[in-house]
Amino acid sequence: MNTNSNTYTVIYATVLVVVVAAVLAYVSFTLAPAQEANRQNEVRTQLLASVGIQDVKNAKEAYDKYFTESFLVNSLGEKVDGDAFAVAMNLKGQNDKIRVGRPENATLPVFICTFDDGSKAQVFAAYGAGLWGPIWGYISVDAADMNTVKGAVFDHKGETPGLGAEIAQPWFRENFVGKKIFEGEEFTSVKVVKGGAAADDTHGVDAITGGTITSRALENTLAKWLGIYLPYIQAQKSQVSSCCAHECCGHCGDACACEGEGEGDACGNCCEAADSACCHSAEGGCCGKCKTENSEEVK
Amino acid sequence: MDKEIYKKPLFLTNPVTVLVLGICSSLAVTVQMKGACIMGLSVMIVTGFSSLFASLLRNGIPNRIRIIVQLVIVALFVILIDQFLKAYMYDLSKSLSVYVGLIITNCIIMGRIEAFALGNKPWPSFVDGIANGFGYAMILIVLSFFRELLGSGTIFSIKVIPQSWYDAGYMNNGLMILPPMALILIGVIVWIQRSIQKDLQEK
């Protein structure tokens, strides 16, 4: 047979390509569920790490256990319908809307984590451009004051190993724990400080030596995304403080977490959740101090 | 079968240090030993099986489109490996990122198909592919050993440099984790090899 004829060449190429395509389609189809599960578990592991829960064996179980609530918010701080986890799987889609100057169309995921002791943290996402490719991450704040960072986790597509890629390392993200995103009522986000943040800097973390561009990109990304979350965060924050302004247990101060507004109920939540001097009483109602000092109001 | 088929690629015609093929990925994936081992293994599988299949098809491949046909065969195996890693070794596939896909462009594979598999029977071709892949993997492992040890102080992500050294002022070499240092290390290996095997030296 003449293997150099045009007909033979065309037929050969066609058959080869069809056979190869069929094999690949079959394999891709068979492995798709396992690959999707991996991607989901990765997002779950990152969400867990962002609230400080690490080294879990079964990410799905732990996720279902701790993440009790999740929803989407828009740039006005309103909750909107949708699957937060699905959005977290594809943060790029939301970033595209923000990037073209339409942050009002973005719907960003919020995850609420309930710890074993009943305290809560709210997790926010961020996604943006690093030096070589996208960087993204999750940052969690204590639901009791909507200000103190509980933890953060970052990842990247292709930052320089040993330099920018260090943002994914535990030592870097541990810097974020305990930082504040507000100064008084003013939103500050968390800054990445070149040359190292001062020990008493509550809004800054050390930048990565040799990874300045990635560090700065991370700072901008965080500020940008938290900026879109801001109306929601502020609404939550004012709820928290309105509860505390309620004189019932004035001693709770900033550290109290409540969900209801005003009312004795809010105070009750406050006492259950907050770990402060006023809230240690185990017997019902509010707490020891409230009872003695403001017993009228508690009831 | 001629023993030379699997002996030569390991030293005398090592694809990286003598033929100087596949340098790009040697620089990219040798920061850590784990990645280097998986990459080496992946390349071995791809060289082996694509040589085998190219050899099986060698009498039917139309000469005018043979390079394209080779590429399709290579791409098939590379995508299979990539999909497999994504499904069962997700962390590794992430750390190897685009380099698994780029095995397609690794000159070793096309080079061995074109130079050997198209003119030889399937079994020797398969052995030749595996041996060349192994020659490549070997260099990757040596490179990554030094780069990970001196660059991060770890081997297979396990700390081997004691903390007391760091306390005494020892520092990891930051240059080791950047690609240029891999190129310098390959140069050192080529130098050593040519000092041992004098007939590799150009006159």
Short mmCIF file of N, CA, C and O in Angstrom, two decimals, chain A residues 11-57:
data_model
loop_
_atom_site.label_atom_id
_atom_site.label_comp_id
_atom_site.label_asym_id
_atom_site.label_seq_id
_atom_site.Cartn_x
_atom_site.Cartn_y
_atom_site.Cartn_z
N ILE A 11 -7.05 9.99 5.39
CA ILE A 11 -7.82 8.99 6.16
C ILE A 11 -7.08 8.64 7.45
O ILE A 11 -7.65 8.59 8.54
N TYR A 12 -5.77 8.44 7.34
CA TYR A 12 -4.97 8.08 8.51
C TYR A 12 -5.10 9.14 9.60
O TYR A 12 -5.38 8.83 10.77
N ALA A 13 -4.92 10.41 9.18
CA ALA A 13 -4.98 11.50 10.16
C ALA A 13 -6.35 11.55 10.82
O ALA A 13 -6.47 11.70 12.04
N THR A 14 -7.40 11.41 10.00
CA THR A 14 -8.76 11.50 10.54
C THR A 14 -9.01 10.39 11.57
O THR A 14 -9.49 10.65 12.68
N VAL A 15 -8.69 9.16 11.18
CA VAL A 15 -8.94 8.03 12.08
C VAL A 15 -8.16 8.21 13.38
O VAL A 15 -8.69 8.08 14.48
N LEU A 16 -6.89 8.57 13.25
CA LEU A 16 -6.04 8.73 14.43
C LEU A 16 -6.64 9.74 15.39
O LEU A 16 -6.78 9.50 16.60
N VAL A 17 -7.03 10.89 14.83
CA VAL A 17 -7.53 11.96 15.68
C VAL A 17 -8.84 11.56 16.36
O VAL A 17 -9.05 11.81 17.56
N VAL A 18 -9.70 10.88 15.61
CA VAL A 18 -10.99 10.47 16.19
C VAL A 18 -10.75 9.46 17.32
O VAL A 18 -11.33 9.56 18.40
N VAL A 19 -9.85 8.50 17.09
CA VAL A 19 -9.58 7.49 18.11
C VAL A 19 -9.02 8.15 19.37
O VAL A 19 -9.49 7.91 20.49
N VAL A 20 -8.03 9.02 19.18
CA VAL A 20 -7.41 9.69 20.33
C VAL A 20 -8.44 10.53 21.09
O VAL A 20 -8.51 10.51 22.32
N ALA A 21 -9.26 11.26 20.33
CA ALA A 21 -10.27 12.10 20.96
C ALA A 21 -11.23 11.25 21.78
O ALA A 21 -11.61 11.62 22.90
N ALA A 22 -11.62 10.09 21.25
CA ALA A 22 -12.55 9.22 21.96
C ALA A 22 -11.92 8.75 23.28
O ALA A 22 -12.57 8.77 24.33
N VAL A 23 -10.66 8.33 23.22
CA VAL A 23 -9.98 7.86 24.43
C VAL A 23 -9.94 8.97 25.48
O VAL A 23 -10.29 8.78 26.64
N LEU A 24 -9.54 10.16 25.05
CA LEU A 24 -9.41 11.28 25.99
C LEU A 24 -10.77 11.66 26.57
O LEU A 24 -10.88 11.95 27.76
N ALA A 25 -11.79 11.68 25.73
CA ALA A 25 -13.11 12.05 26.21
C ALA A 25 -13.56 11.06 27.27
O ALA A 25 -14.08 11.44 28.32
N TYR A 26 -13.31 9.78 27.00
CA TYR A 26 -13.72 8.75 27.96
C TYR A 26 -13.00 8.95 29.30
O TYR A 26 -13.63 8.95 30.36
N VAL A 27 -11.68 9.13 29.24
CA VAL A 27 -10.89 9.28 30.47
C VAL A 27 -11.32 10.53 31.24
O VAL A 27 -11.55 10.50 32.45
N SER A 28 -11.47 11.63 30.50
CA SER A 28 -11.85 12.88 31.15
C SER A 28 -13.20 12.73 31.83
O SER A 28 -13.42 13.20 32.94
N PHE A 29 -14.11 12.03 31.15
CA PHE A 29 -15.45 11.83 31.69
C PHE A 29 -15.42 10.96 32.96
O PHE A 29 -16.09 11.24 33.94
N THR A 30 -14.58 9.92 32.92
CA THR A 30 -14.51 9.01 34.07
C THR A 30 -13.86 9.67 35.27
O THR A 30 -14.26 9.42 36.41
N LEU A 31 -12.83 10.48 35.03
CA LEU A 31 -12.09 11.05 36.15
C LEU A 31 -12.70 12.35 36.67
O LEU A 31 -12.32 12.83 37.73
N ALA A 32 -13.65 12.91 35.93
CA ALA A 32 -14.20 14.22 36.30
C ALA A 32 -14.72 14.28 37.74
O ALA A 32 -14.41 15.24 38.45
N PRO A 33 -15.49 13.29 38.21
CA PRO A 33 -15.99 13.39 39.59
C PRO A 33 -14.87 13.45 40.62
O PRO A 33 -14.94 14.26 41.56
N ALA A 34 -13.83 12.64 40.44
CA ALA A 34 -12.72 12.65 41.39
C ALA A 34 -12.00 13.99 41.37
O ALA A 34 -11.61 14.52 42.42
N GLN A 35 -11.84 14.56 40.18
CA GLN A 35 -11.15 15.85 40.07
C GLN A 35 -11.96 16.95 40.72
O GLN A 35 -11.43 17.81 41.42
N GLU A 36 -13.27 16.91 40.49
CA GLU A 36 -14.15 17.93 41.07
C GLU A 36 -14.12 17.84 42.60
O GLU A 36 -14.05 18.84 43.30
N ALA A 37 -14.15 16.59 43.10
CA ALA A 37 -14.11 16.39 44.56
C ALA A 37 -12.81 16.95 45.13
O ALA A 37 -12.81 17.56 46.21
N ASN A 38 -11.72 16.77 44.42
CA ASN A 38 -10.44 17.33 44.87
C ASN A 38 -10.49 18.83 44.97
O ASN A 38 -9.99 19.42 45.93
N ARG A 39 -11.07 19.45 43.94
CA ARG A 39 -11.13 20.91 43.94
C ARG A 39 -12.01 21.42 45.08
O ARG A 39 -11.71 22.40 45.73
N GLN A 40 -13.12 20.71 45.30
CA GLN A 40 -14.01 21.13 46.39
C GLN A 40 -13.32 20.97 47.74
O GLN A 40 -13.42 21.85 48.60
N ASN A 41 -12.61 19.86 47.90
CA ASN A 41 -11.93 19.64 49.17
C ASN A 41 -10.84 20.66 49.40
O ASN A 41 -10.57 21.04 50.54
N GLU A 42 -10.22 21.10 48.32
CA GLU A 42 -9.19 22.12 48.46
C GLU A 42 -9.80 23.41 49.02
O GLU A 42 -9.27 24.03 49.93
N VAL A 43 -10.96 23.81 48.44
CA VAL A 43 -11.62 25.03 48.92
C VAL A 43 -12.05 24.84 50.37
O VAL A 43 -11.87 25.73 51.20
N ARG A 44 -12.57 23.66 50.70
CA ARG A 44 -12.99 23.40 52.08
C ARG A 44 -11.80 23.49 53.02
O ARG A 44 -11.88 24.09 54.09
N THR A 45 -10.67 22.87 52.62
CA THR A 45 -9.49 22.90 53.47
C THR A 45 -9.03 24.34 53.69
O THR A 45 -8.63 24.71 54.80
N GLN A 46 -9.10 25.15 52.64
CA GLN A 46 -8.66 26.54 52.78
C GLN A 46 -9.60 27.31 53.69
O GLN A 46 -9.15 28.11 54.51
N LEU A 47 -10.90 27.07 53.55
CA LEU A 47 -11.86 27.76 54.42
C LEU A 47 -11.60 27.37 55.87
O LEU A 47 -11.61 28.22 56.76
N LEU A 48 -11.34 26.10 56.10
CA LEU A 48 -11.07 25.64 57.46
C LEU A 48 -9.79 26.27 57.98
O LEU A 48 -9.73 26.73 59.12
N ALA A 49 -8.77 26.32 57.13
CA ALA A 49 -7.49 26.90 57.56
C ALA A 49 -7.67 28.38 57.88
O ALA A 49 -7.00 28.91 58.76
N SER A 50 -8.58 29.04 57.19
CA SER A 50 -8.75 30.48 57.40
C SER A 50 -9.35 30.79 58.77
O SER A 50 -9.26 31.91 59.25
N VAL A 51 -9.98 29.80 59.40
CA VAL A 51 -10.46 30.03 60.76
C VAL A 51 -9.57 29.31 61.77
O VAL A 51 -9.92 29.16 62.93
N GLY A 52 -8.42 28.85 61.30
CA GLY A 52 -7.45 28.25 62.20
C GLY A 52 -7.64 26.76 62.45
O GLY A 52 -7.00 26.20 63.33
N ILE A 53 -8.52 26.12 61.68
CA ILE A 53 -8.69 24.67 61.85
C ILE A 53 -7.83 23.99 60.80
O ILE A 53 -8.11 24.06 59.61
N GLN A 54 -6.76 23.34 61.26
CA GLN A 54 -5.83 22.76 60.30
C GLN A 54 -5.63 21.28 60.54
O GLN A 54 -6.02 20.74 61.55
N ASP A 55 -5.00 20.66 59.55
CA ASP A 55 -4.67 19.23 59.63
C ASP A 55 -5.90 18.38 59.89
O ASP A 55 -5.88 17.48 60.73
N VAL A 56 -6.99 18.68 59.20
CA VAL A 56 -8.15 17.83 59.36
C VAL A 56 -8.02 16.65 58.39
O VAL A 56 -7.50 16.80 57.29
N LYS A 57 -8.47 15.51 58.83
CA LYS A 57 -8.39 14.31 58.00
C LYS A 57 -9.42 14.38 56.89
O LYS A 57 -9.14 14.20 55.72
#
